[in-house]
PDB file of C-alpha atoms in Angstrom:
ATOM      1  CA  ASN A   1      25.272 271.316 197.081  1.00  0.00           C
ATOM      2  CA  ALA A   2      27.154 271.250 193.084  1.00  0.00           C
ATOM      3  CA  GLY A   3      30.174 269.704 194.186  1.00  0.00           C
ATOM      4  CA  VAL A   4      32.584 270.908 191.544  1.00  0.00           C
ATOM      5  CA  THR A   5      31.466 272.887 188.288  1.00  0.00           C
ATOM      6  CA  GLN A   6      33.386 273.190 184.939  1.00  0.00           C
ATOM      7  CA  THR A   7      32.494 275.376 181.705  1.00  0.00           C
ATOM      8  CA  PRO A   8      32.453 274.725 179.086  1.00  0.00           C
ATOM      9  CA  LYS A   9      31.993 271.180 178.707  1.00  0.00           C
ATOM     10  CA  PHE A  10      33.092 270.827 174.663  1.00  0.00           C
ATOM     11  CA  GLN A  11      35.309 273.208 172.912  1.00  0.00           C
ATOM     12  CA  VAL A  12      36.904 273.381 169.718  1.00  0.00           C
ATOM     13  CA  LEU A  13      39.367 276.114 168.762  1.00  0.00           C
ATOM     14  CA  LYS A  14      42.061 276.744 166.046  1.00  0.00           C
ATOM     15  CA  THR A  15      45.768 276.751 166.856  1.00  0.00           C
ATOM     16  CA  GLY A  16      47.023 280.052 168.198  1.00  0.00           C
ATOM     17  CA  GLN A  17      43.323 280.701 169.556  1.00  0.00           C
ATOM     18  CA  SER A  18      42.942 281.358 173.224  1.00  0.00           C
ATOM     19  CA  MET A  19      40.268 280.407 175.439  1.00  0.00           C
ATOM     20  CA  THR A  20      39.703 280.427 179.526  1.00  0.00           C
ATOM     21  CA  LEU A  21      38.178 277.208 181.227  1.00  0.00           C
ATOM     22  CA  GLN A  22      36.268 277.835 183.987  1.00  0.00           C
ATOM     23  CA  CYS A  23      36.410 275.734 187.577  1.00  0.00           C
ATOM     24  CA  ALA A  24      34.119 276.556 190.701  1.00  0.00           C
ATOM     25  CA  GLN A  25      33.494 274.659 193.643  1.00  0.00           C
ATOM     26  CA  ASP A  26      30.861 274.963 196.655  1.00  0.00           C
ATOM     27  CA  MET A  27      32.551 272.256 199.303  1.00  0.00           C
ATOM     28  CA  ASN A  28      34.647 275.221 201.161  1.00  0.00           C
ATOM     29  CA  HIS A  29      37.729 273.239 199.812  1.00  0.00           C
ATOM     30  CA  ASN A  30      40.897 274.851 200.304  1.00  0.00           C
ATOM     31  CA  SER A  31      42.905 273.298 197.459  1.00  0.00           C
ATOM     32  CA  MET A  32      42.281 273.049 193.965  1.00  0.00           C
ATOM     33  CA  TYR A  33      43.505 271.130 190.714  1.00  0.00           C
ATOM     34  CA  TRP A  34      43.761 271.283 187.360  1.00  0.00           C
ATOM     35  CA  TYR A  35      44.557 268.302 185.665  1.00  0.00           C
ATOM     36  CA  ARG A  36      44.731 266.932 181.545  1.00  0.00           C
ATOM     37  CA  GLN A  37      43.805 263.471 180.977  1.00  0.00           C
ATOM     38  CA  ASP A  38      45.010 261.672 177.756  1.00  0.00           C
ATOM     39  CA  PRO A  39      44.468 257.988 176.585  1.00  0.00           C
ATOM     40  CA  GLY A  40      46.549 255.777 178.226  1.00  0.00           C
ATOM     41  CA  MET A  41      48.430 258.350 180.235  1.00  0.00           C
ATOM     42  CA  GLY A  42      46.008 258.948 183.263  1.00  0.00           C
ATOM     43  CA  LEU A  43      45.734 262.180 184.656  1.00  0.00           C
ATOM     44  CA  ARG A  44      48.523 264.696 184.570  1.00  0.00           C
ATOM     45  CA  LEU A  45      48.170 267.568 187.023  1.00  0.00           C
ATOM     46  CA  ILE A  46      48.875 270.891 185.408  1.00  0.00           C
ATOM     47  CA  TYR A  47      48.767 273.143 188.166  1.00  0.00           C
ATOM     48  CA  TYR A  48      47.748 273.235 191.846  1.00  0.00           C
ATOM     49  CA  SER A  49      46.252 276.034 194.313  1.00  0.00           C
ATOM     50  CA  ALA A  50      46.770 274.752 197.929  1.00  0.00           C
ATOM     51  CA  SER A  51      45.078 277.590 199.095  1.00  0.00           C
ATOM     52  CA  GLU A  52      44.195 280.945 197.936  1.00  0.00           C
ATOM     53  CA  GLY A  53      46.404 282.918 196.802  1.00  0.00           C
ATOM     54  CA  THR A  54      49.186 280.723 196.199  1.00  0.00           C
ATOM     55  CA  THR A  55      49.515 278.469 193.019  1.00  0.00           C
ATOM     56  CA  ASP A  56      52.083 276.208 191.683  1.00  0.00           C
ATOM     57  CA  LYS A  57      53.293 274.124 188.717  1.00  0.00           C
ATOM     58  CA  GLY A  58      52.532 270.391 187.940  1.00  0.00           C
ATOM     59  CA  GLU A  59      53.585 267.970 186.287  1.00  0.00           C
ATOM     60  CA  VAL A  60      53.147 269.491 182.623  1.00  0.00           C
ATOM     61  CA  PRO A  61      52.166 273.169 183.077  1.00  0.00           C
ATOM     62  CA  ASN A  62      53.824 274.358 179.669  1.00  0.00           C
ATOM     63  CA  GLY A  63      51.376 276.246 177.411  1.00  0.00           C
ATOM     64  CA  TYR A  64      49.421 277.209 180.687  1.00  0.00           C
ATOM     65  CA  ASN A  65      48.699 279.773 183.050  1.00  0.00           C
ATOM     66  CA  VAL A  66      46.027 279.526 186.004  1.00  0.00           C
ATOM     67  CA  SER A  67      44.222 282.113 188.705  1.00  0.00           C
ATOM     68  CA  ARG A  68      42.742 281.443 191.842  1.00  0.00           C
ATOM     69  CA  LEU A  69      40.700 284.323 191.901  1.00  0.00           C
ATOM     70  CA  ASN A  70      38.792 283.181 194.778  1.00  0.00           C
ATOM     71  CA  LYS A  71      38.631 280.446 197.721  1.00  0.00           C
ATOM     72  CA  ARG A  72      35.621 278.895 195.059  1.00  0.00           C
ATOM     73  CA  GLU A  73      37.481 279.857 191.937  1.00  0.00           C
ATOM     74  CA  PHE A  74      40.188 278.147 189.645  1.00  0.00           C
ATOM     75  CA  SER A  75      40.646 278.719 186.085  1.00  0.00           C
ATOM     76  CA  LEU A  76      42.863 277.547 183.408  1.00  0.00           C
ATOM     77  CA  ARG A  77      43.769 279.923 180.456  1.00  0.00           C
ATOM     78  CA  LEU A  78      45.399 278.903 177.091  1.00  0.00           C
ATOM     79  CA  GLU A  79      47.554 281.686 175.751  1.00  0.00           C
ATOM     80  CA  SER A  80      47.699 280.045 172.066  1.00  0.00           C
ATOM     81  CA  ALA A  81      46.516 276.747 172.003  1.00  0.00           C
ATOM     82  CA  ALA A  82      48.194 273.811 170.084  1.00  0.00           C
ATOM     83  CA  PRO A  83      47.062 270.729 168.580  1.00  0.00           C
ATOM     84  CA  SER A  84      49.221 269.261 171.374  1.00  0.00           C
ATOM     85  CA  GLN A  85      46.638 270.313 174.262  1.00  0.00           C
ATOM     86  CA  THR A  86      43.388 268.547 172.622  1.00  0.00           C
ATOM     87  CA  SER A  87      42.457 266.756 175.330  1.00  0.00           C
ATOM     88  CA  VAL A  88      39.882 266.119 178.454  1.00  0.00           C
ATOM     89  CA  TYR A  89      40.868 268.322 181.337  1.00  0.00           C
ATOM     90  CA  PHE A  90      39.644 268.016 184.854  1.00  0.00           C
ATOM     91  CA  CYS A  91      38.878 270.047 187.998  1.00  0.00           C
ATOM     92  CA  ALA A  92      39.245 269.223 191.202  1.00  0.00           C
ATOM     93  CA  SER A  93      39.341 270.076 194.532  1.00  0.00           C
ATOM     94  CA  SER A  94      40.322 269.206 198.371  1.00  0.00           C
ATOM     95  CA  ALA A  95      39.912 269.854 201.971  1.00  0.00           C
ATOM     96  CA  GLY A  96      43.969 269.976 202.004  1.00  0.00           C
ATOM     97  CA  THR A  97      44.908 270.650 205.412  1.00  0.00           C
ATOM     98  CA  SER A  98      42.456 271.915 206.845  1.00  0.00           C
ATOM     99  CA  GLY A  99      41.567 268.876 208.419  1.00  0.00           C
ATOM    100  CA  GLY A 100      38.703 268.059 206.341  1.00  0.00           C
ATOM    101  CA  PRO A 101      37.775 265.054 204.238  1.00  0.00           C
ATOM    102  CA  MET A 102      41.204 264.323 202.704  1.00  0.00           C
ATOM    103  CA  GLY A 103      39.836 263.113 199.099  1.00  0.00           C
ATOM    104  CA  GLN A 104      39.592 265.111 195.717  1.00  0.00           C
ATOM    105  CA  TYR A 105      36.088 265.763 194.086  1.00  0.00           C
ATOM    106  CA  PHE A 106      36.430 266.225 190.135  1.00  0.00           C
ATOM    107  CA  GLY A 107      34.525 268.193 188.348  1.00  0.00           C
ATOM    108  CA  PRO A 108      32.510 266.587 184.706  1.00  0.00           C
ATOM    109  CA  GLY A 109      35.725 267.565 182.771  1.00  0.00           C
ATOM    110  CA  THR A 110      35.984 270.431 179.246  1.00  0.00           C
ATOM    111  CA  ARG A 111      36.607 268.217 176.107  1.00  0.00           C
ATOM    112  CA  LEU A 112      39.079 270.330 174.244  1.00  0.00           C
ATOM    113  CA  THR A 113      39.704 269.867 170.934  1.00  0.00           C
ATOM    114  CA  VAL A 114      42.600 271.959 168.760  1.00  0.00           C
ATOM    115  CA  LEU A 115      42.499 272.123 165.028  1.00  0.00           C
TER     116      LEU A 115
ATOM    117  CA  GLN B   1      59.993 258.596 193.742  1.00  0.00           C
ATOM    118  CA  GLN B   2      56.462 260.494 193.001  1.00  0.00           C
ATOM    119  CA  GLN B   3      55.773 257.919 190.847  1.00  0.00           C
ATOM    120  CA  VAL B   4      52.533 255.120 191.291  1.00  0.00           C
ATOM    121  CA  LYS B   5      53.135 252.068 189.263  1.00  0.00           C
ATOM    122  CA  GLN B   6      49.470 250.482 188.657  1.00  0.00           C
ATOM    123  CA  SER B   7      48.862 246.875 187.378  1.00  0.00           C
ATOM    124  CA  PRO B   8      47.185 244.959 185.149  1.00  0.00           C
ATOM    125  CA  GLN B   9      46.622 248.057 182.439  1.00  0.00           C
ATOM    126  CA  SER B  10      43.245 245.968 181.806  1.00  0.00           C
ATOM    127  CA  LEU B  11      41.094 243.684 183.273  1.00  0.00           C
ATOM    128  CA  ILE B  12      38.492 240.906 182.559  1.00  0.00           C
ATOM    129  CA  VAL B  13      36.509 239.178 185.025  1.00  0.00           C
ATOM    130  CA  GLN B  14      33.062 237.522 185.201  1.00  0.00           C
ATOM    131  CA  LYS B  15      30.441 238.438 186.829  1.00  0.00           C
ATOM    132  CA  GLY B  16      30.345 237.251 190.558  1.00  0.00           C
ATOM    133  CA  GLY B  17      34.444 236.900 190.414  1.00  0.00           C
ATOM    134  CA  ILE B  18      37.149 238.739 192.375  1.00  0.00           C
ATOM    135  CA  SER B  19      38.913 241.972 191.043  1.00  0.00           C
ATOM    136  CA  ILE B  20      42.056 242.680 192.079  1.00  0.00           C
ATOM    137  CA  ILE B  21      43.766 245.797 190.958  1.00  0.00           C
ATOM    138  CA  ASN B  22      47.351 246.512 192.692  1.00  0.00           C
ATOM    139  CA  CYS B  23      49.430 249.652 192.843  1.00  0.00           C
ATOM    140  CA  ALA B  24      53.042 250.080 194.701  1.00  0.00           C
ATOM    141  CA  TYR B  25      54.864 253.676 195.629  1.00  0.00           C
ATOM    142  CA  GLU B  26      58.378 254.592 196.083  1.00  0.00           C
ATOM    143  CA  ASN B  27      57.860 257.542 198.074  1.00  0.00           C
ATOM    144  CA  THR B  28      57.799 256.563 201.935  1.00  0.00           C
ATOM    145  CA  ALA B  29      56.299 260.023 202.828  1.00  0.00           C
ATOM    146  CA  PHE B  30      53.552 259.363 201.367  1.00  0.00           C
ATOM    147  CA  ASP B  31      50.690 258.992 204.122  1.00  0.00           C
ATOM    148  CA  TYR B  32      47.031 259.018 201.659  1.00  0.00           C
ATOM    149  CA  PHE B  33      46.107 256.376 198.997  1.00  0.00           C
ATOM    150  CA  PRO B  34      42.926 256.671 197.614  1.00  0.00           C
ATOM    151  CA  TRP B  35      41.306 255.075 194.927  1.00  0.00           C
ATOM    152  CA  TYR B  36      38.997 256.472 191.698  1.00  0.00           C
ATOM    153  CA  GLN B  37      36.365 255.130 189.781  1.00  0.00           C
ATOM    154  CA  GLN B  38      35.371 256.496 186.482  1.00  0.00           C
ATOM    155  CA  PHE B  39      32.903 255.953 184.259  1.00  0.00           C
ATOM    156  CA  PRO B  40      33.310 256.637 180.263  1.00  0.00           C
ATOM    157  CA  GLY B  41      32.726 260.496 180.220  1.00  0.00           C
ATOM    158  CA  LYS B  42      32.690 261.347 183.363  1.00  0.00           C
ATOM    159  CA  GLY B  43      34.897 262.749 185.780  1.00  0.00           C
ATOM    160  CA  PRO B  44      37.461 260.101 188.243  1.00  0.00           C
ATOM    161  CA  ALA B  45      34.684 259.631 191.397  1.00  0.00           C
ATOM    162  CA  LEU B  46      36.200 258.875 195.137  1.00  0.00           C
ATOM    163  CA  LEU B  47      35.854 255.088 195.540  1.00  0.00           C
ATOM    164  CA  ILE B  48      37.837 254.291 199.197  1.00  0.00           C
ATOM    165  CA  ALA B  49      40.919 255.679 200.530  1.00  0.00           C
ATOM    166  CA  ILE B  50      43.239 254.241 203.448  1.00  0.00           C
ATOM    167  CA  ARG B  51      45.537 255.343 205.882  1.00  0.00           C
ATOM    168  CA  PRO B  52      48.793 253.919 206.067  1.00  0.00           C
ATOM    169  CA  ASP B  53      48.591 253.349 209.916  1.00  0.00           C
ATOM    170  CA  VAL B  54      45.897 250.445 209.009  1.00  0.00           C
ATOM    171  CA  SER B  55      46.367 247.646 206.521  1.00  0.00           C
ATOM    172  CA  GLU B  56      42.677 246.741 205.120  1.00  0.00           C
ATOM    173  CA  LYS B  57      39.545 249.009 205.303  1.00  0.00           C
ATOM    174  CA  LYS B  58      36.779 247.741 203.391  1.00  0.00           C
ATOM    175  CA  GLU B  59      33.430 249.338 202.464  1.00  0.00           C
ATOM    176  CA  GLY B  60      30.964 247.199 200.896  1.00  0.00           C
ATOM    177  CA  ARG B  61      31.779 245.196 198.086  1.00  0.00           C
ATOM    178  CA  PHE B  62      35.169 247.172 197.852  1.00  0.00           C
ATOM    179  CA  THR B  63      38.444 246.449 199.957  1.00  0.00           C
ATOM    180  CA  ILE B  64      41.785 248.102 200.054  1.00  0.00           C
ATOM    181  CA  SER B  65      44.997 245.937 201.263  1.00  0.00           C
ATOM    182  CA  PHE B  66      47.650 247.852 202.465  1.00  0.00           C
ATOM    183  CA  ASN B  67      51.362 246.687 202.645  1.00  0.00           C
ATOM    184  CA  LYS B  68      53.498 249.237 204.466  1.00  0.00           C
ATOM    185  CA  SER B  69      56.552 247.403 204.220  1.00  0.00           C
ATOM    186  CA  ALA B  70      56.493 246.788 200.345  1.00  0.00           C
ATOM    187  CA  LYS B  71      54.860 250.073 199.493  1.00  0.00           C
ATOM    188  CA  GLN B  72      51.782 248.222 197.828  1.00  0.00           C
ATOM    189  CA  PHE B  73      48.231 248.346 197.923  1.00  0.00           C
ATOM    190  CA  SER B  74      45.749 246.679 195.954  1.00  0.00           C
ATOM    191  CA  LEU B  75      41.596 247.016 195.297  1.00  0.00           C
ATOM    192  CA  HIS B  76      39.595 244.007 195.715  1.00  0.00           C
ATOM    193  CA  ILE B  77      36.016 243.999 194.398  1.00  0.00           C
ATOM    194  CA  MET B  78      34.113 240.933 195.462  1.00  0.00           C
ATOM    195  CA  ASP B  79      31.064 239.623 193.833  1.00  0.00           C
ATOM    196  CA  SER B  80      32.070 241.981 190.444  1.00  0.00           C
ATOM    197  CA  GLN B  81      29.388 243.137 188.693  1.00  0.00           C
ATOM    198  CA  PRO B  82      28.710 244.563 185.438  1.00  0.00           C
ATOM    199  CA  GLY B  83      28.086 247.921 186.535  1.00  0.00           C
ATOM    200  CA  ASP B  84      31.477 248.127 187.961  1.00  0.00           C
ATOM    201  CA  SER B  85      33.016 248.104 184.469  1.00  0.00           C
ATOM    202  CA  ALA B  86      34.922 251.525 184.374  1.00  0.00           C
ATOM    203  CA  THR B  87      38.504 252.840 184.573  1.00  0.00           C
ATOM    204  CA  TYR B  88      39.973 252.520 188.273  1.00  0.00           C
ATOM    205  CA  PHE B  89      42.883 254.475 189.081  1.00  0.00           C
ATOM    206  CA  CYS B  90      44.977 254.535 192.577  1.00  0.00           C
ATOM    207  CA  ALA B  91      47.041 257.555 194.205  1.00  0.00           C
ATOM    208  CA  ALA B  92      48.714 258.554 196.615  1.00  0.00           C
ATOM    209  CA  SER B  93      49.433 262.070 198.487  1.00  0.00           C
ATOM    210  CA  MET B  94      50.911 263.428 201.500  1.00  0.00           C
ATOM    211  CA  ILE B  95      48.617 265.039 203.380  1.00  0.00           C
ATOM    212  CA  ASP B  96      50.819 267.802 204.997  1.00  0.00           C
ATOM    213  CA  TYR B  97      52.354 269.180 201.386  1.00  0.00           C
ATOM    214  CA  GLY B  98      48.770 270.295 200.876  1.00  0.00           C
ATOM    215  CA  GLN B  99      47.613 266.760 199.291  1.00  0.00           C
ATOM    216  CA  ASN B 100      49.074 267.277 195.796  1.00  0.00           C
ATOM    217  CA  PHE B 101      48.275 263.862 194.501  1.00  0.00           C
ATOM    218  CA  VAL B 102      50.278 261.458 192.303  1.00  0.00           C
ATOM    219  CA  PHE B 103      48.328 259.254 190.078  1.00  0.00           C
ATOM    220  CA  GLY B 104      48.589 255.880 188.640  1.00  0.00           C
ATOM    221  CA  PRO B 105      47.945 255.352 184.847  1.00  0.00           C
ATOM    222  CA  GLY B 106      44.691 253.237 185.577  1.00  0.00           C
ATOM    223  CA  THR B 107      43.003 249.870 185.041  1.00  0.00           C
ATOM    224  CA  ARG B 108      40.096 249.319 182.503  1.00  0.00           C
ATOM    225  CA  LEU B 109      38.071 246.973 184.458  1.00  0.00           C
ATOM    226  CA  SER B 110      35.217 244.964 182.034  1.00  0.00           C
ATOM    227  CA  VAL B 111      33.245 242.611 184.166  1.00  0.00           C
ATOM    228  CA  LEU B 112      31.161 240.589 181.696  1.00  0.00           C
ATOM    229  CA  PRO B 113      27.768 239.441 182.635  1.00  0.00           C
TER     230      PRO B 113
END
């Protein structure tokens, strides 16, 4: 039981390049989330998916797109990276409204630098 | 109304002491209040959580106190240890809304040996 896995762990991009961050969970959770974490800013929600087939914007969605590929996988895409997107990105999952354990479970993070 | 406030921003405690971190919220629709612990270079990990139907929950050295009327909740770490040194985040969510969590800004705890 790996929990929440993220790839890659580290990435360096040049301004304007694109990339996709991958996330998968093996806990049969309904809800999945993408956060960014910047020094002194805590965790800010980018997008979330309350259940398979649905996605919604969070607090800071500009410059990002997401895809809930299936119940296990939720990807985050940067179409044209900007230096302001330099951050640590965390994926998380939770049971949602399915009646399972209510906490969020986080992946190990992706450290992204945009030059 | 979605904001969760957290204090202090940083906290230094001697080994064996009590660490106390406070959070406050505005939205009375929140009905689930977890605390997360994050070590450097790692993702946040769920530590302990409480629903508003109880005023206190204890798990080992960690206790959440919840004051529904004041819309405040706090984390108490008893007998603090150097291994507890980490950043702690409080959060709040509404179960019926797919659990969209709102996080506090975090408290960096240092426990001195």
